Short mmCIF file of C-alpha atoms in Angstrom, two decimals:
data_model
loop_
_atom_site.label_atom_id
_atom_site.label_comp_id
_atom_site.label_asym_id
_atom_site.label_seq_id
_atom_site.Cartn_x
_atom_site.Cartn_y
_atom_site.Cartn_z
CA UNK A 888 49.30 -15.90 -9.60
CA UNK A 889 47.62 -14.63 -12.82
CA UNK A 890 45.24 -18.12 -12.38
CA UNK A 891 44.28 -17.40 -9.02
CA UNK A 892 43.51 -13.72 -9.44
CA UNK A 893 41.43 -14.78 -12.74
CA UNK A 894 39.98 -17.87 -10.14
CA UNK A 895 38.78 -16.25 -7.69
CA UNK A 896 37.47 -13.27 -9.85
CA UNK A 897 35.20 -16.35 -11.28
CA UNK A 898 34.16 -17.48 -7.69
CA UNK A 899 32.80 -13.57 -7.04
CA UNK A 900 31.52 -13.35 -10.41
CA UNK A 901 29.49 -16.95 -10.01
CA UNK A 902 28.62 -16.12 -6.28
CA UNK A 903 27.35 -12.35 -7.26
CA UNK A 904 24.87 -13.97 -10.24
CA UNK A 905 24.33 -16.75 -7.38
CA UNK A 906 22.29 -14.16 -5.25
CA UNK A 907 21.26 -12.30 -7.98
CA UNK A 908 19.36 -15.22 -8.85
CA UNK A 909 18.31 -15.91 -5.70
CA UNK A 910 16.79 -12.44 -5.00
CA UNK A 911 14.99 -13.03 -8.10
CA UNK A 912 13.16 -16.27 -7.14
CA UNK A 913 12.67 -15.25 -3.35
CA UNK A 914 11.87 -11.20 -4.02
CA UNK A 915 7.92 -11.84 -3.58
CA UNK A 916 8.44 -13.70 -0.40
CA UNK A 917 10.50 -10.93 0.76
CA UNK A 918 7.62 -8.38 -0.09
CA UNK A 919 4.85 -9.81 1.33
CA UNK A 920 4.38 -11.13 4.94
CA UNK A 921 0.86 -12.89 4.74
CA UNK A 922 -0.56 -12.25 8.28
CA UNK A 923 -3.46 -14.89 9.79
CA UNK A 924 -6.89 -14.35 10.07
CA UNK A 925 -7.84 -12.43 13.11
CA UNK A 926 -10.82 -12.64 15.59
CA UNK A 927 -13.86 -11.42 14.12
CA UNK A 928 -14.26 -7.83 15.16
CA UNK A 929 -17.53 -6.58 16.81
CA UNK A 930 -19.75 -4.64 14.54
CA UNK A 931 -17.94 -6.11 11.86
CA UNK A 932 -19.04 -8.50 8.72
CA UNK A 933 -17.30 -10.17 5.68
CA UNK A 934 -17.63 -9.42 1.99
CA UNK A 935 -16.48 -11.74 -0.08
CA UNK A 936 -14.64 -11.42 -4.04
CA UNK A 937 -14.54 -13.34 -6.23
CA UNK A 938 -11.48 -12.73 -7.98
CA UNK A 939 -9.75 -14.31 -11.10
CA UNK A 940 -7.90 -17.40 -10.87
CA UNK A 941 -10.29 -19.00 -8.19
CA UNK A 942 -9.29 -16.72 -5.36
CA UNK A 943 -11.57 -15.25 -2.87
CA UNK A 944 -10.69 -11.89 -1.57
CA UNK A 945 -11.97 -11.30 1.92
CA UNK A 946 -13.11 -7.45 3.35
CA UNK A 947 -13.89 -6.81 6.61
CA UNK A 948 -16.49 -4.06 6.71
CA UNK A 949 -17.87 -1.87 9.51
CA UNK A 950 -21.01 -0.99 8.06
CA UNK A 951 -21.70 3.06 8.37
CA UNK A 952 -23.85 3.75 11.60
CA UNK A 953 -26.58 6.00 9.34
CA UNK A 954 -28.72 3.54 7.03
CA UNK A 955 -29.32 6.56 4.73
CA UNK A 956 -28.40 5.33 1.01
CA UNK A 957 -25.23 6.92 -0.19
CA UNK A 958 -23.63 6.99 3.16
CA UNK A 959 -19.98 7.83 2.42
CA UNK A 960 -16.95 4.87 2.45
CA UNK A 961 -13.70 4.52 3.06
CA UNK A 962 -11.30 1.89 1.19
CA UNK A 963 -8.21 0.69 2.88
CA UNK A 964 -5.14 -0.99 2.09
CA UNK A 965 -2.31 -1.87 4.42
CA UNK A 966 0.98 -2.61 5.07
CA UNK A 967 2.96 -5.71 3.79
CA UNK A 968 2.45 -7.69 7.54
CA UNK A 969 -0.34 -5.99 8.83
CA UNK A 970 -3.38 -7.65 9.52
CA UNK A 971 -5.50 -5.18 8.50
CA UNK A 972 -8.50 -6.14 10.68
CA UNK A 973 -6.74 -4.14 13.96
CA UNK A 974 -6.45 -0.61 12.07
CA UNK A 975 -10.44 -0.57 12.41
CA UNK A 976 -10.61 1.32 15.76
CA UNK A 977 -8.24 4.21 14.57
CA UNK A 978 -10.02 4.32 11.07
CA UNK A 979 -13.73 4.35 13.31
CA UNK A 980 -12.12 7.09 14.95
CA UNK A 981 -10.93 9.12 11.76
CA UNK A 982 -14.06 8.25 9.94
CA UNK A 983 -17.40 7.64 12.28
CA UNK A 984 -20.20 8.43 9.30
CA UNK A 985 -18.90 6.18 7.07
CA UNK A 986 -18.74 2.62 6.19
CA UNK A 987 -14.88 1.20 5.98
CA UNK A 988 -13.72 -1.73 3.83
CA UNK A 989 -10.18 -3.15 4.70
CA UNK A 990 -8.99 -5.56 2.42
CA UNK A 991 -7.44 -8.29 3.21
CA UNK A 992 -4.81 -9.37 0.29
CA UNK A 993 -4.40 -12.91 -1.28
CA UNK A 994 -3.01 -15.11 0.78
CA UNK A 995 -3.81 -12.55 4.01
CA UNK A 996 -6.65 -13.63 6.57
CA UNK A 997 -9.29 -15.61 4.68
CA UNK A 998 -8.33 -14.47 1.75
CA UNK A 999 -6.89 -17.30 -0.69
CA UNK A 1000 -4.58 -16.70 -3.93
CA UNK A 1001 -0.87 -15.56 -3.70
CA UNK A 1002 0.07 -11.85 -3.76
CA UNK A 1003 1.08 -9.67 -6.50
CA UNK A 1004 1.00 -6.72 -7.83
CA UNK A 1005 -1.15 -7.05 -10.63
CA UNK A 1006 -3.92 -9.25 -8.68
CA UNK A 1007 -3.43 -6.70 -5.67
CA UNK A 1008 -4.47 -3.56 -7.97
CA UNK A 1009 -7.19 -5.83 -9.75
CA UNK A 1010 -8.76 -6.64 -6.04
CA UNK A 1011 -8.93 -2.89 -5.46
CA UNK A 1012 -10.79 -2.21 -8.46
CA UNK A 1013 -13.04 -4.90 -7.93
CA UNK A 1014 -13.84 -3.99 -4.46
CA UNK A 1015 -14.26 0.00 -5.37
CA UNK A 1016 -16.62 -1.19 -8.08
CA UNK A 1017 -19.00 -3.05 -5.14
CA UNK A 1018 -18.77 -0.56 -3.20
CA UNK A 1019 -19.76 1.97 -5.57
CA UNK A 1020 -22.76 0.03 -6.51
CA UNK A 1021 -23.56 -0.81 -2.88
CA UNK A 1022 -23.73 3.10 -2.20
CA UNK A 1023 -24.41 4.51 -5.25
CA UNK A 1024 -22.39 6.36 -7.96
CA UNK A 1025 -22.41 9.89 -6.15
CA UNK A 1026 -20.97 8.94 -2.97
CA UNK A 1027 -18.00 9.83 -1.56
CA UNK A 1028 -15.73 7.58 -1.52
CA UNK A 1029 -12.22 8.29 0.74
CA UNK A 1030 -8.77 5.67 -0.06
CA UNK A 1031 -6.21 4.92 2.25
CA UNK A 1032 -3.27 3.40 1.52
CA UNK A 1033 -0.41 2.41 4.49
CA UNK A 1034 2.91 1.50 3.68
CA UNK A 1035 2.74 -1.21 0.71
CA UNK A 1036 -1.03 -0.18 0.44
CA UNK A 1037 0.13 3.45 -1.19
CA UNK A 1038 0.91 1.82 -4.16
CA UNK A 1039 -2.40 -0.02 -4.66
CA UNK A 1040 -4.09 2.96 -3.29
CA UNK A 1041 -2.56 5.27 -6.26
CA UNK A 1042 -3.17 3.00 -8.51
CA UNK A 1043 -6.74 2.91 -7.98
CA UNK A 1044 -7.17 6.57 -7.97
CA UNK A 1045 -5.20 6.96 -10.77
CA UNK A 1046 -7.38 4.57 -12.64
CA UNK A 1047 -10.73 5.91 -11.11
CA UNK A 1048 -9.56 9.46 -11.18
CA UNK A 1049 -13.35 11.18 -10.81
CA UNK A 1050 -14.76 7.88 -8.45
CA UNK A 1051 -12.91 8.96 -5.31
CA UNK A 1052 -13.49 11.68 -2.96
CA UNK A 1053 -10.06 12.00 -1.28
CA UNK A 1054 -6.65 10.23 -1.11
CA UNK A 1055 -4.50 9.24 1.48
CA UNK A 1056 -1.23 7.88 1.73
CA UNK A 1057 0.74 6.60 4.72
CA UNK A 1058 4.56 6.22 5.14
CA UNK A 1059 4.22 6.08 1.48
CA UNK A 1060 7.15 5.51 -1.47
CA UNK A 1061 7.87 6.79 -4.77
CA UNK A 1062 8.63 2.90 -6.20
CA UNK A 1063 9.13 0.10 -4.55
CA UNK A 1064 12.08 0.03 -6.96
CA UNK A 1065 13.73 3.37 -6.20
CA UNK A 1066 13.06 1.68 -2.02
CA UNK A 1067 14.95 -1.55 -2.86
CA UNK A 1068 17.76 0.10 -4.39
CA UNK A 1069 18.67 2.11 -1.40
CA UNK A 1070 18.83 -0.89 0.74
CA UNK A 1071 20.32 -3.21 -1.74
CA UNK A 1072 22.50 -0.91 -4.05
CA UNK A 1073 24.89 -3.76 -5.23
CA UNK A 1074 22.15 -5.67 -6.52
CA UNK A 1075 20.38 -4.43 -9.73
CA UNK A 1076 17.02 -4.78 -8.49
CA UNK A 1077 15.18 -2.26 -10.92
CA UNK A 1078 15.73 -5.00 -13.70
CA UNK A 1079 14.99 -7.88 -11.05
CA UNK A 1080 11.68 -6.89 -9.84
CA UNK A 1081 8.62 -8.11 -10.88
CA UNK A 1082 5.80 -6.02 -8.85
CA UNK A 1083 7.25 -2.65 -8.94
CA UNK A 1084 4.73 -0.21 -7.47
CA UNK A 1085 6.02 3.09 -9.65
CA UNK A 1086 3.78 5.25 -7.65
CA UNK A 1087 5.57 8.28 -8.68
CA UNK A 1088 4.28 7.01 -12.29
CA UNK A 1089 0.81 6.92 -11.65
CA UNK A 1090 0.41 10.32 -9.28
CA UNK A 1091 0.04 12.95 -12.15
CA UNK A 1092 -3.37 10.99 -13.27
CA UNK A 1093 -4.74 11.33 -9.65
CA UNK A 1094 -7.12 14.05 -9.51
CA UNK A 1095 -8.47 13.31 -6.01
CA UNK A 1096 -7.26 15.79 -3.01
CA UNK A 1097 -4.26 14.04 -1.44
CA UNK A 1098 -3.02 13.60 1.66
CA UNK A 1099 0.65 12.39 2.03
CA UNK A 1100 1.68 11.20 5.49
CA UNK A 1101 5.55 10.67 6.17
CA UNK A 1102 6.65 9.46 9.41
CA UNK A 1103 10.00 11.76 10.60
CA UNK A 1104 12.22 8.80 11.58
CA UNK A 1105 11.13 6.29 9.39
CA UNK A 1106 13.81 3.83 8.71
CA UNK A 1107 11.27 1.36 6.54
CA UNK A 1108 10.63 3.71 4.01
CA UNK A 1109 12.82 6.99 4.57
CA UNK A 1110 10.75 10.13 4.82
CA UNK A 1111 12.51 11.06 1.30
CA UNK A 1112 10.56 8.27 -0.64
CA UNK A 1113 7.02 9.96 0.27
CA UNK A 1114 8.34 13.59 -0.63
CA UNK A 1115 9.88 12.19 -3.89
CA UNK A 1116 6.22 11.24 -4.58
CA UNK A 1117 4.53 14.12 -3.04
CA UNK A 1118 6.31 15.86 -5.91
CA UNK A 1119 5.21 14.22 -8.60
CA UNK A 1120 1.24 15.06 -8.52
CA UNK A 1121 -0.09 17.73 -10.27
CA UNK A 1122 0.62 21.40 -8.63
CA UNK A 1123 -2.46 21.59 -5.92
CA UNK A 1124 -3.41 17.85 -5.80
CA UNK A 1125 -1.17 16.98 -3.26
CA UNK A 1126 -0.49 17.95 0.57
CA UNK A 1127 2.32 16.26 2.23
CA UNK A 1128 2.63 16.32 6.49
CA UNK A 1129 5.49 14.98 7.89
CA UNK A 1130 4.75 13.56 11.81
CA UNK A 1131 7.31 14.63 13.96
CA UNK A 1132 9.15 12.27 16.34
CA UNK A 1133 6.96 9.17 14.48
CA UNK A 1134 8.87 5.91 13.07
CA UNK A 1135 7.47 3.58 10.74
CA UNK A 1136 5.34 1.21 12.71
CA UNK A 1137 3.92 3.83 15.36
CA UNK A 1138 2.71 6.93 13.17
CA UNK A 1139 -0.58 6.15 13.99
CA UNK A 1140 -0.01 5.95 18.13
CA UNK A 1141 0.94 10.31 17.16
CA UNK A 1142 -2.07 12.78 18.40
CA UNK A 1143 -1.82 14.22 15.03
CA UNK A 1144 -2.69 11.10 12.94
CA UNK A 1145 -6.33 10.58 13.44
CA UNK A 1146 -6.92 14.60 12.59
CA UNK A 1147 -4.90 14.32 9.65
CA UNK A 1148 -7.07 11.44 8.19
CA UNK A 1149 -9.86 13.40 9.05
CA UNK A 1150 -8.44 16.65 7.23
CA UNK A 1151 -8.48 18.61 10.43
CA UNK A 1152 -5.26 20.91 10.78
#
């Protein structure tokens, strides 16, 4: 009896490093969800990157309608499946004077390379470099991070803390590790992850207004994530708005979502 009990206490043991293992090798394929490239967009071009290793990061830009110099911009980084492309109409909406850049991550649309969080944040420095000198050094520049995007967002304005105007973050997390331990708390996934997003690490060297949008019932990221993170800027950087009634995937379908990104009440 004692050899079976000690057998199959083996079997669990192997089976639990088993998946341990395997959550290890597959975690960035479970992170990001490259999406296709889209139809071009009217009123639209494409900026290219060149960014290390031989990729090329794509941007799709809607140029701002004045063709004053130092017209404002907008930078803005999605979700892990979104195809970032199709948030242009509500961002035109939020933002009609300036000129939007929505990246496109490696391995998204046209952009080549494999994602990670290292080359993510290095694509978002590189791109609010050009468009800094495209504009010129005292113009505003807003970020906007969705989802996954809050952690590159933060990152950048954490690194560029007196380079950009405002800050906002949708359905946003603390860490991607504090996330992936709620949904996987058998597992220990803060020692198996490899792009961990500590947002909540890099918020007290933000000194850009901020804007943090949680969704009420969002069961992607819980609503407690982006109040967990709301919490750690400096008192009077940050402003956090929770959207009543909104999930996840359809804050931005809510009346109040295009004001908010505008800074309207």
């Amino acid at each position: 009896m004692a050899r079976l009990l000690l057998g199959a206490a083996a079997l669990t043991a192997f089976a639990y490093v088993a998946l341990c293992a395997l959550l290890f090798v597959l975690q960035r394929s479970m992170i990001y969800y490259p999406q296709p490239r889209g139809p071009a967009l009217p009123g639209t071009t494409a900026l290219t990157l060149d960014a290390g290793g031989g990729a090329r990061v794509e941007v799709t830009v809607r140029p701002s309608p004045s063709s004053e110099s130092g017209a404002p911009a907008v930078l803005y980084f999605g979700g892990n499946a979104e195809a970032v492309a199709y948030s242009l109409p509500e961002l035109a909406t939020a933002f009609p004077d300036h000129a939007l850049y929505l990246m496109h991550y490696r391995g998204y649309g046209g952009s080549s390379g494999r994602p990670s969080e290292a080359a993510l944040v290095a694509d978002a420095l590189a791109l609010h470099e050009r468009v800094r000198a495209a504009h010129g050094a005292r113009a505003g520049v807003v970020v906007v991070g969705r989802s996954l995007g809050s952690g590159v967002a933060v990152q950048l304005a954490a690194a560029r803390p007196r380079e950009v105007a405002r800050l906002v973050l949708v359905t946003p997390y603390d860490s991607l590790a504090a996330l992936a331990a709620r949904f996987y708390p058998i597992f220990p996934v803060r020692w198996l992850l490899l792009d961990r997003y500590d947002s909540a690490q890099h918020a007290p060297q933000v000194d850009a207004p901020t804007l943090v949008v949680a969704a009420e019932h969002d069961d992607v990221i819980p609503r407690a994530h982006a109040e967990a993170l709301a919490a750690r800027f400096r008192a009077g950087v940050a402003t956090l708005h929770v959207v009543a009634g909104a999930g996840h995937n359809d804050i931005s379908e809510s009346p109040e979502y295009a004001r908010l990104l505008q800074g309207l009440p």
